[in-house]
mmCIF file of C-alpha atoms and ligand atoms in Angstrom:
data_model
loop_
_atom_site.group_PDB
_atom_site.id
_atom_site.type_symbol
_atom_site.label_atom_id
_atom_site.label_comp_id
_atom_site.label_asym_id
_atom_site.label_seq_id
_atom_site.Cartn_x
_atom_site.Cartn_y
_atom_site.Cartn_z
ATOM 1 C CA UNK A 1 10.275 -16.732 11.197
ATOM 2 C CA UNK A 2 13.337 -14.493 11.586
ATOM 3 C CA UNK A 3 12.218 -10.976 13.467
ATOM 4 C CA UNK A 4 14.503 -9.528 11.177
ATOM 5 C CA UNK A 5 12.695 -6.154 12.174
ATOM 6 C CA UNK A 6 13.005 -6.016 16.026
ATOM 7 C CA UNK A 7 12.973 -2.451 17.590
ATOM 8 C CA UNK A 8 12.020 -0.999 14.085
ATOM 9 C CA UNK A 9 8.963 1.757 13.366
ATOM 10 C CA UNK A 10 6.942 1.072 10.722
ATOM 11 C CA UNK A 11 3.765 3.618 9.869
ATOM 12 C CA UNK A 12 1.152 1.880 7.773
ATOM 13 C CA UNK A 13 -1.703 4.062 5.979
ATOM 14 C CA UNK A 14 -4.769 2.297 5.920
ATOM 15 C CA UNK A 15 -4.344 -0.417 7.815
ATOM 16 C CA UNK A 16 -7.467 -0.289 9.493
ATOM 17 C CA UNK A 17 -8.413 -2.978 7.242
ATOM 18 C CA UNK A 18 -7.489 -5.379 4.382
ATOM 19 C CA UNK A 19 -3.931 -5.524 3.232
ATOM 20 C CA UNK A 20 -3.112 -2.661 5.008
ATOM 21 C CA UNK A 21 -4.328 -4.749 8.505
ATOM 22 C CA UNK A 22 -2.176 -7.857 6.968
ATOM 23 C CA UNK A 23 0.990 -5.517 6.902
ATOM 24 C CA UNK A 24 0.645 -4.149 9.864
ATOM 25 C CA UNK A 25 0.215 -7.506 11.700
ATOM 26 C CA UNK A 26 3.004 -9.014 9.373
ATOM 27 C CA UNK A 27 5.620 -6.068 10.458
ATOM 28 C CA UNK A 28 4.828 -6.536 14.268
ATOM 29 C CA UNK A 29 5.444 -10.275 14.027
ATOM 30 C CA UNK A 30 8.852 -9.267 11.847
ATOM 31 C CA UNK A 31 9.713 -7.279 15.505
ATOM 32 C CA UNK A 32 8.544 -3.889 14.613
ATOM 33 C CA UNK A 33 6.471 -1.592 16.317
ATOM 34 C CA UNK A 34 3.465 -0.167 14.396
ATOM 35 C CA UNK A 35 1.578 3.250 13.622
ATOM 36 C CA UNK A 36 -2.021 1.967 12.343
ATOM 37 C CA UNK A 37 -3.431 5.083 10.218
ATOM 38 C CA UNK A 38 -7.407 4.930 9.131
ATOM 39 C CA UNK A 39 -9.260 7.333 7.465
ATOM 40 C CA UNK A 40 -12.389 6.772 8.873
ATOM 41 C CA UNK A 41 -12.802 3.724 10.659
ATOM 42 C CA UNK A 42 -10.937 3.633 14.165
ATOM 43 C CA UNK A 43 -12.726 0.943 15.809
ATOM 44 C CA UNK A 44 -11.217 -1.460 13.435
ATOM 45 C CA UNK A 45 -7.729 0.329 13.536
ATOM 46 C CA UNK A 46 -8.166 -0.009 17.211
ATOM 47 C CA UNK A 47 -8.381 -3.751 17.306
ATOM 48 C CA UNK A 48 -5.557 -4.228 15.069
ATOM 49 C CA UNK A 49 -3.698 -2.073 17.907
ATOM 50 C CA UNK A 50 -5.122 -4.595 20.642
ATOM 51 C CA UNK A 51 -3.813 -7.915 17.922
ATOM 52 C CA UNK A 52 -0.633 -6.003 17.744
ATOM 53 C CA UNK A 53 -0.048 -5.454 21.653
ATOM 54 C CA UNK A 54 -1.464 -8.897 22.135
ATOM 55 C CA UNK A 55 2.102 -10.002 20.135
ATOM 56 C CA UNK A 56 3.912 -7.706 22.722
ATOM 57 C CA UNK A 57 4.703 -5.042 20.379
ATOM 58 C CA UNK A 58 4.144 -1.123 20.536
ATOM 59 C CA UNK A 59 1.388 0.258 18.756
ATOM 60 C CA UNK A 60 -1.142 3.227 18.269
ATOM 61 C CA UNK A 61 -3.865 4.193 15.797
ATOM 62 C CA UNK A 62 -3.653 7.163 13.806
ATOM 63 C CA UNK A 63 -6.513 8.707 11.799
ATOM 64 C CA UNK A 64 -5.515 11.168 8.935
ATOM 65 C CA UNK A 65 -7.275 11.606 5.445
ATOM 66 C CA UNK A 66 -3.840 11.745 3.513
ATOM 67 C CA UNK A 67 -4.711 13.487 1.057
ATOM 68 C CA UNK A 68 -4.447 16.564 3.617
ATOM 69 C CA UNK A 69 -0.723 17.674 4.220
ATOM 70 C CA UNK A 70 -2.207 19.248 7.447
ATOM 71 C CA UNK A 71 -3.297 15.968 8.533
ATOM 72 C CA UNK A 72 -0.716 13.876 7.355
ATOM 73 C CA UNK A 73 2.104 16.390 8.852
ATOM 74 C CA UNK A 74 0.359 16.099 12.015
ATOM 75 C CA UNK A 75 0.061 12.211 11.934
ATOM 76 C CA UNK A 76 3.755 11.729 11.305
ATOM 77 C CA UNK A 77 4.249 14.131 14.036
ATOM 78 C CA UNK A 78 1.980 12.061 16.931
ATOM 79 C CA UNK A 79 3.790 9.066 15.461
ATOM 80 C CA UNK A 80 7.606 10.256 16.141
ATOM 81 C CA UNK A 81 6.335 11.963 19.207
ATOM 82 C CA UNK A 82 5.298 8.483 20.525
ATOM 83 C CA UNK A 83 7.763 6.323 19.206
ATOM 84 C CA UNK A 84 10.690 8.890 18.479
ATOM 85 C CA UNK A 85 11.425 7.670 14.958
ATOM 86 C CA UNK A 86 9.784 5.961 11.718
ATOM 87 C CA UNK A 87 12.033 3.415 10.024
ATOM 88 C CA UNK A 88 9.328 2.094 7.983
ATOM 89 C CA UNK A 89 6.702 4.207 5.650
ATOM 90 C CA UNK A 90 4.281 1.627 3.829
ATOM 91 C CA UNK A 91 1.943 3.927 1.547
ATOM 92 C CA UNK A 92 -0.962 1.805 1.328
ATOM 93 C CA UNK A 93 -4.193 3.611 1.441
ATOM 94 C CA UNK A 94 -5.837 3.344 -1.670
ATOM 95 C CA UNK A 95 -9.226 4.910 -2.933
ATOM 96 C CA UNK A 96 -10.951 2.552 -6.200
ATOM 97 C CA UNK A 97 -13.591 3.859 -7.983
ATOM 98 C CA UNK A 98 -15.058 1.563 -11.148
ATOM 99 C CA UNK A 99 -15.854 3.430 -14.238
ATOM 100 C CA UNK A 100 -18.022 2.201 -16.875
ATOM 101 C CA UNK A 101 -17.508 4.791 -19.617
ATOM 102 C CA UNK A 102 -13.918 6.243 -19.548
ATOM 103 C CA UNK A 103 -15.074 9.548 -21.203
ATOM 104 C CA UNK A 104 -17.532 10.024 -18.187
ATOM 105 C CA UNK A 105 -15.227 10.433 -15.112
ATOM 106 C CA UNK A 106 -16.110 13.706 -13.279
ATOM 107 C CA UNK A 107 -13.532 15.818 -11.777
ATOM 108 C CA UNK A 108 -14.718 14.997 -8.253
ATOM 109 C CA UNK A 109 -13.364 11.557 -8.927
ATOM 110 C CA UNK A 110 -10.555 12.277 -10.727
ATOM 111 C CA UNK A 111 -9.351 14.520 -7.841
ATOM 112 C CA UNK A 112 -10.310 12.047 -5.177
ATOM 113 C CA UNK A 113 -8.988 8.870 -6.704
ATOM 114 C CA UNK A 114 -5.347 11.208 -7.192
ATOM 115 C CA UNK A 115 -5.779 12.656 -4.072
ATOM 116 C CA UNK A 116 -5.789 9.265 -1.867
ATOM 117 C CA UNK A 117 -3.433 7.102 -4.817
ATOM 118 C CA UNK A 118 -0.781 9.838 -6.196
ATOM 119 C CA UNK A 119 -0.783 13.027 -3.918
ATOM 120 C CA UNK A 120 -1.491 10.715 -0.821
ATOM 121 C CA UNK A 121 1.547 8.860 -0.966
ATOM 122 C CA UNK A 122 3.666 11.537 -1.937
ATOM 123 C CA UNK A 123 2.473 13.292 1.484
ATOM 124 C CA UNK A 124 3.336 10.927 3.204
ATOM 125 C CA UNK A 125 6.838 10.704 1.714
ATOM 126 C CA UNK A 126 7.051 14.306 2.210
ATOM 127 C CA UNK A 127 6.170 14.378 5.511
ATOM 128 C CA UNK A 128 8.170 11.146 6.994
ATOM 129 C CA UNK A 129 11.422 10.906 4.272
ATOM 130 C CA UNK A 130 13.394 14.049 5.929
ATOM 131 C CA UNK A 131 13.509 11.988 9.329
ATOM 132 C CA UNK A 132 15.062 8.705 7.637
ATOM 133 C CA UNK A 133 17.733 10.839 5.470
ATOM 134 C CA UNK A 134 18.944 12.725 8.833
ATOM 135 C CA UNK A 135 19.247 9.065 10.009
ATOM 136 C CA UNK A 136 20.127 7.556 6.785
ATOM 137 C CA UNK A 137 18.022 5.086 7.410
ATOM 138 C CA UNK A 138 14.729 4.379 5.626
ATOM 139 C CA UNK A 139 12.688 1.420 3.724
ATOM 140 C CA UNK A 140 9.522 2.895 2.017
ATOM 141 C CA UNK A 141 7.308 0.416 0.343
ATOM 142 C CA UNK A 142 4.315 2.427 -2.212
ATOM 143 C CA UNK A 143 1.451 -0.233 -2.689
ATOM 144 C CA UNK A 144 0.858 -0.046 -6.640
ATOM 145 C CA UNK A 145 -1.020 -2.696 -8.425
ATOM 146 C CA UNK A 146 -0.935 -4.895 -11.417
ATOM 147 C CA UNK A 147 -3.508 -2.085 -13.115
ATOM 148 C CA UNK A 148 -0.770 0.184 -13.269
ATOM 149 C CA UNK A 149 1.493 -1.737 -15.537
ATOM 150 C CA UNK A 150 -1.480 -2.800 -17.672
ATOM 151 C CA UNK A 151 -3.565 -5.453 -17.131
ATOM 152 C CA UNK A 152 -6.900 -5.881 -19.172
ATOM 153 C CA UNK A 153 -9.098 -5.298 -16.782
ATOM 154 C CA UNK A 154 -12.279 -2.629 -17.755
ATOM 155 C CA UNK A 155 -13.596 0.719 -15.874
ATOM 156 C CA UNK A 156 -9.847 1.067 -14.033
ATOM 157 C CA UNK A 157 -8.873 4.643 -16.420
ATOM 158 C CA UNK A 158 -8.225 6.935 -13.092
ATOM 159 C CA UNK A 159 -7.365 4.046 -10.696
ATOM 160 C CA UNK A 160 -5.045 2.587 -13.024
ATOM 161 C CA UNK A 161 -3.266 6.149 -14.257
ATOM 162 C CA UNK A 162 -2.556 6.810 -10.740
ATOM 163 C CA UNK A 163 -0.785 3.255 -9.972
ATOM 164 C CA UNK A 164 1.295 3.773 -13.332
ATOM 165 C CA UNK A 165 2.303 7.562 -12.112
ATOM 166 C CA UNK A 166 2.808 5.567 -7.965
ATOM 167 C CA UNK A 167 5.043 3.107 -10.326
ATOM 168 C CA UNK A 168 7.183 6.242 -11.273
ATOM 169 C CA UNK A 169 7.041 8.015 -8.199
ATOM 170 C CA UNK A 170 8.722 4.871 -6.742
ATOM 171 C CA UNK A 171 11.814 5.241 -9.107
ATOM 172 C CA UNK A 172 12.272 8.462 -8.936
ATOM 173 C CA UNK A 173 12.435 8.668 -5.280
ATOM 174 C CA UNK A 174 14.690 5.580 -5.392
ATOM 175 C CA UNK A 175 16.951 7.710 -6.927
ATOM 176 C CA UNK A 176 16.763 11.162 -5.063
ATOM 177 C CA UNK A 177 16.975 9.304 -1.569
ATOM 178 C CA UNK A 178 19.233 6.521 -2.393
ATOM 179 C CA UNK A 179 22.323 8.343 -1.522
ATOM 180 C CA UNK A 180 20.620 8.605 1.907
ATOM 181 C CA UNK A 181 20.893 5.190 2.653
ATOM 182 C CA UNK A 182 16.671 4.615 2.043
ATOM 183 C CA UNK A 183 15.601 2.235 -0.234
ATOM 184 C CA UNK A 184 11.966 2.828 -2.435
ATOM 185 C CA UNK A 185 9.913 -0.143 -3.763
ATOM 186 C CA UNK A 186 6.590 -0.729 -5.085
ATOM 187 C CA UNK A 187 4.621 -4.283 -4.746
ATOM 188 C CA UNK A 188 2.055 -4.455 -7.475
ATOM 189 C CA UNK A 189 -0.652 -7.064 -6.246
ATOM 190 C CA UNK A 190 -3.039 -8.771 -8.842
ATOM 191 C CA UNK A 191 -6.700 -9.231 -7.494
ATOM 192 C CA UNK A 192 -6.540 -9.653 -3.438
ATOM 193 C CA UNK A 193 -9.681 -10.805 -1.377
ATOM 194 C CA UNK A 194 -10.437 -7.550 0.359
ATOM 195 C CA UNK A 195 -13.441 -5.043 0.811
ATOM 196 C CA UNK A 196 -11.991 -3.345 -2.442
ATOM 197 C CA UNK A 197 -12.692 -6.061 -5.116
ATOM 198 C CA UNK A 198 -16.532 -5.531 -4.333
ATOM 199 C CA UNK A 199 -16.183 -1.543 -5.380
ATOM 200 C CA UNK A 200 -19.095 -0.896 -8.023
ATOM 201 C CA UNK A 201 -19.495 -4.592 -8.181
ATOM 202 C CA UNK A 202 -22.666 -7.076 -8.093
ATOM 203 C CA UNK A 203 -21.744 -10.159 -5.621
ATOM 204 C CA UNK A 204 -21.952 -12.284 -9.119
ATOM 205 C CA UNK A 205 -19.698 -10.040 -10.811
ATOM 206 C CA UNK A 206 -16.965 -10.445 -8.175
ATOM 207 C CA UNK A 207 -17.503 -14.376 -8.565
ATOM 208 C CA UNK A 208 -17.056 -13.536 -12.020
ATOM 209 C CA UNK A 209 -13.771 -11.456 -11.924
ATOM 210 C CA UNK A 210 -12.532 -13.987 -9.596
ATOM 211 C CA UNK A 211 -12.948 -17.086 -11.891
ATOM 212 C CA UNK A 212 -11.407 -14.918 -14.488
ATOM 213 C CA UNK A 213 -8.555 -13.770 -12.687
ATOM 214 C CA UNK A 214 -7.851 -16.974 -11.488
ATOM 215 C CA UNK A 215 -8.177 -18.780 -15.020
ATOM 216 C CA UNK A 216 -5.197 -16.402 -15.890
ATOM 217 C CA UNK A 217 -2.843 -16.714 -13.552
ATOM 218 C CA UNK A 218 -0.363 -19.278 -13.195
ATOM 219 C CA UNK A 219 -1.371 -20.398 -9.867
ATOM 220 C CA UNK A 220 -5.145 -20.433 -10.925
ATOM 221 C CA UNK A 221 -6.321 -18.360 -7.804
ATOM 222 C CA UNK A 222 -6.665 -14.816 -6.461
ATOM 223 C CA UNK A 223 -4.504 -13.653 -4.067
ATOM 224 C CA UNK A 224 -5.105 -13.199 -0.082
ATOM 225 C CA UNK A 225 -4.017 -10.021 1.781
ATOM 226 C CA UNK A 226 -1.556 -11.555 3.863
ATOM 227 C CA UNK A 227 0.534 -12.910 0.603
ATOM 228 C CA UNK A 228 0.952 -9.371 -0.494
ATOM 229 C CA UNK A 229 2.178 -8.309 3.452
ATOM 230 C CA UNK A 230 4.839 -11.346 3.178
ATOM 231 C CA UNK A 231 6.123 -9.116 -0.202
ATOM 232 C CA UNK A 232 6.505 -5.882 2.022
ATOM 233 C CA UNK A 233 7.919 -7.748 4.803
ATOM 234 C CA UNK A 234 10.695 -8.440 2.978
ATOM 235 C CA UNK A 235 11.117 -5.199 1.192
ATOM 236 C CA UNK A 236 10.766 -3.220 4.711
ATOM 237 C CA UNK A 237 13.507 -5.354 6.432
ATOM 238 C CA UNK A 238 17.339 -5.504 5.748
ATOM 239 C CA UNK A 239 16.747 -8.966 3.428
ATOM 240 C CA UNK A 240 16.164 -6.508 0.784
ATOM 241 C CA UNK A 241 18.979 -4.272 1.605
ATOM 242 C CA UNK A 242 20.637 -3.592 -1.782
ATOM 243 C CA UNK A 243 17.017 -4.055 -3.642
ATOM 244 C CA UNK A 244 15.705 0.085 -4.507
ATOM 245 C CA UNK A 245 13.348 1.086 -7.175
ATOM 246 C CA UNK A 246 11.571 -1.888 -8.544
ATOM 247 C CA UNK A 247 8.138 -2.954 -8.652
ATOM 248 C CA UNK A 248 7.815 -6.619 -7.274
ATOM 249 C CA UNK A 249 4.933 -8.338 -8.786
ATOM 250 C CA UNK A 250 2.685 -10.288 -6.444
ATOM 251 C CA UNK A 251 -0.224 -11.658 -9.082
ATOM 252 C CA UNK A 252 0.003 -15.626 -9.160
ATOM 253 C CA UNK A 253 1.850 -15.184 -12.599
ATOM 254 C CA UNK A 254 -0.314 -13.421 -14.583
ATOM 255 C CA UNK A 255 -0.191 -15.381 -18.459
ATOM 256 C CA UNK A 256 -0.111 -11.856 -20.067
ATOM 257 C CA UNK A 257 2.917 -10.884 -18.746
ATOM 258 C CA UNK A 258 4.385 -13.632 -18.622
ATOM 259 C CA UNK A 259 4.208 -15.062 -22.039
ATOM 260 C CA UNK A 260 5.337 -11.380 -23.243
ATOM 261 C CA UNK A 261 8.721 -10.260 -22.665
ATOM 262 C CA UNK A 262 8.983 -6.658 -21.034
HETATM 263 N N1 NAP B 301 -7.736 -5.487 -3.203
HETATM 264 C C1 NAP B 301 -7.155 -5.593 -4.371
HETATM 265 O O1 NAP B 301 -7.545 -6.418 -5.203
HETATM 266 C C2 NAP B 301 -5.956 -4.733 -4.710
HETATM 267 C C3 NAP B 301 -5.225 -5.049 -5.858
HETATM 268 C C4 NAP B 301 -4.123 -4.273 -6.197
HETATM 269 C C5 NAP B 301 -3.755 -3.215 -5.405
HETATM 270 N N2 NAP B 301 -4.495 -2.916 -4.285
HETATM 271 C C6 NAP B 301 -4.053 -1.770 -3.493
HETATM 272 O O2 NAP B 301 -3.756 -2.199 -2.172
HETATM 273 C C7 NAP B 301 -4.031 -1.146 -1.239
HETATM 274 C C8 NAP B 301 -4.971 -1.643 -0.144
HETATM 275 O O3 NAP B 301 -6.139 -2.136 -0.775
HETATM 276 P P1 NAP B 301 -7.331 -2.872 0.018
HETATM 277 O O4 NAP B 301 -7.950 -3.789 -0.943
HETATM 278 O O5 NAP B 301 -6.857 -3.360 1.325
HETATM 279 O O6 NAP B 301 -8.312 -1.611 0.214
HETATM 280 P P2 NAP B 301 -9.546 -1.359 1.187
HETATM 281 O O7 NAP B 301 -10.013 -2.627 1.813
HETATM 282 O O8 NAP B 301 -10.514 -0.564 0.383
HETATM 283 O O9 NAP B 301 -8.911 -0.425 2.342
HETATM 284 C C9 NAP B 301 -8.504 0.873 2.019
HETATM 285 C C10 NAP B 301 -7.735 1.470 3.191
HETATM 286 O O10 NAP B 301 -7.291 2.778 2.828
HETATM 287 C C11 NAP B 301 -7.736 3.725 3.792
HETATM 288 N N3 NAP B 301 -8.011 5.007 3.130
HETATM 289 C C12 NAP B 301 -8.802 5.240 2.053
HETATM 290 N N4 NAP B 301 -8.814 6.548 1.746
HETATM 291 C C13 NAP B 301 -8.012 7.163 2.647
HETATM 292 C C14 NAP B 301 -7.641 8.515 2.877
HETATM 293 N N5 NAP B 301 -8.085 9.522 2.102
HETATM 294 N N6 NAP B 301 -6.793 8.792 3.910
HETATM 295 C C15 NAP B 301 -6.346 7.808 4.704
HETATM 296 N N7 NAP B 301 -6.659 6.503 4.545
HETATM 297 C C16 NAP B 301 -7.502 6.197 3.535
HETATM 298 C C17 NAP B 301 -8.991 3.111 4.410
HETATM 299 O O11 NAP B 301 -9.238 3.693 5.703
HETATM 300 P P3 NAP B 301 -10.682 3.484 6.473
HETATM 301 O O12 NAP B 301 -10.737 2.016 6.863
HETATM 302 O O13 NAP B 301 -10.624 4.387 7.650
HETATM 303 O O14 NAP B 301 -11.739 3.820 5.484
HETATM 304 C C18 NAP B 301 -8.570 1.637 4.451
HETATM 305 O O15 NAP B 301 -7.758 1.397 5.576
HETATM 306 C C19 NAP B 301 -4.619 -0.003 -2.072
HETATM 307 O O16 NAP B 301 -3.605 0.921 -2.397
HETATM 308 C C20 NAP B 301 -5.109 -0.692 -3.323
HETATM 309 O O17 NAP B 301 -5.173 0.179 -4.417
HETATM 310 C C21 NAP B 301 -5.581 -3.653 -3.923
#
């Protein structure tokens, strides 16, 4: 594999865990070195630092709730302070909440699924993009999903609005930081084995949404984490150099989109 990223700085929100662990362990072995950012759970953050010095990279954990400019401001600080730079922003953190009855989401939700999804990335932007357009230098990958381009799966109303609105938040940054030499993409997973397809879920009903998911995609399986990291490898290194403001699918060929033309 080329290290196609060697001596870069890549900051990775929520990669305590799940796909946000997978990126950060598929950047290091690309050559970068790697801010891990948690909300909550640094002991796991802290052995994906140990895997990532274990490949004789840099890295250090970061916790932050991003939906706190404070916090994030001061996270993005530690992180230049340490490594003098961030090349690489992947906003991953994600908050999913299932809801049964779409006309029954309370305003605590609404706010916290925005908060971590919408306003949580765009913190993070806001915080880390003025240091790559001084250097005119910057790759900044927003984690979206399938959901927010419409996909027909139920009780997704807040989680899915706020992928649609990350979806536009990607272009539109493309386009006010292009001229800066930074480049803004989305990856828009399908279902990926992770903590996050249990949310609200009975243990048969993920076995269930599984065997459905798979019956409709192309490559009749789910997706693992590490299949979506090999996506935002290549949109955080300079293979995808002249590649800004798209949303890059990562689903197994989902039959609905596929058989529709867009
Ligand atoms: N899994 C899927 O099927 C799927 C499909 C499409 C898109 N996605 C998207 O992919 C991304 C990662 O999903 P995942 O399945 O890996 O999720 P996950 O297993 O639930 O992990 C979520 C991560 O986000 C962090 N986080 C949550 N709220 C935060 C906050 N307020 N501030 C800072 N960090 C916060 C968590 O930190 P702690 O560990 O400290 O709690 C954790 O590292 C999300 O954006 C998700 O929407 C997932």
């Amino acid at each position: 594999m080329p290290a196609d990223m060697d001596g870069k700085v890549a900051l990775v929100t929520g990669s305590s865990r799940g796909i946000g662990k997978s990126i950060a362990l598929r950047l290091a072995k690309g050559g970068s070195n790697v801010a891990v950012t948690y909300q909550r759970r640094s002991a796991e953050a802290a052995k994906v630092v140990d895997e990532i010095r274990g490949m004789k990279r840099e890295a250090i954990a970061v916790g932050a709730n991003i939906t706190s400019r404070e916090e994030v401001a001061e996270m993005v600080r530690s992180v230049e302070g340490r490594f003098g730079k961030i090349d690489i922003l992947v906003n991953n953190a994600g908050l999913m909440k299932r809801h049964a009855n779409s006309l029954e989401i309370s305003d605590q939700d609404w706010k916290d699924i925005l908060g971590v999804n919408l306003i949580g990335a765009y913190n993070c932007i806001w915080a880390v993009a003025p240091g790559m357009v001084k250097r005119r230098y910057g790759k900044i990958v927003n984690i979206a999903s399938t959901s927010g381009l419409g996909n027909n799966v139920g009780g997704l109303l807040a989680y899915a609005t706020t992928k649609a609105a990350l979806i536009m938040l990607t272009k539109k940054m493309a386009m006010d930081l292009g001229g800066y030499k930074v480049n803004v993409n989305a990856v828009a997973p399908g279902a990926v084995r992770t903590e996050m397809i249990h949310v609200g879920r009975t243990e048969e009903e993920v076995q269930k949404m599984i065997e459905e998911r798979s019956a409709l995609a192309a490559l009749k399986r789910i997706s693992e984490p590490e299949e979506v990291a090999n996506a935002v490898a290549f949109l955080s290194s300079d293979q995808s150099s002249f590649i800004t403001g798209q949303v890059l699918m990562v689903d197994g060929g989902m039959a609905y989109y596929l058989s529709h033309s867009v």
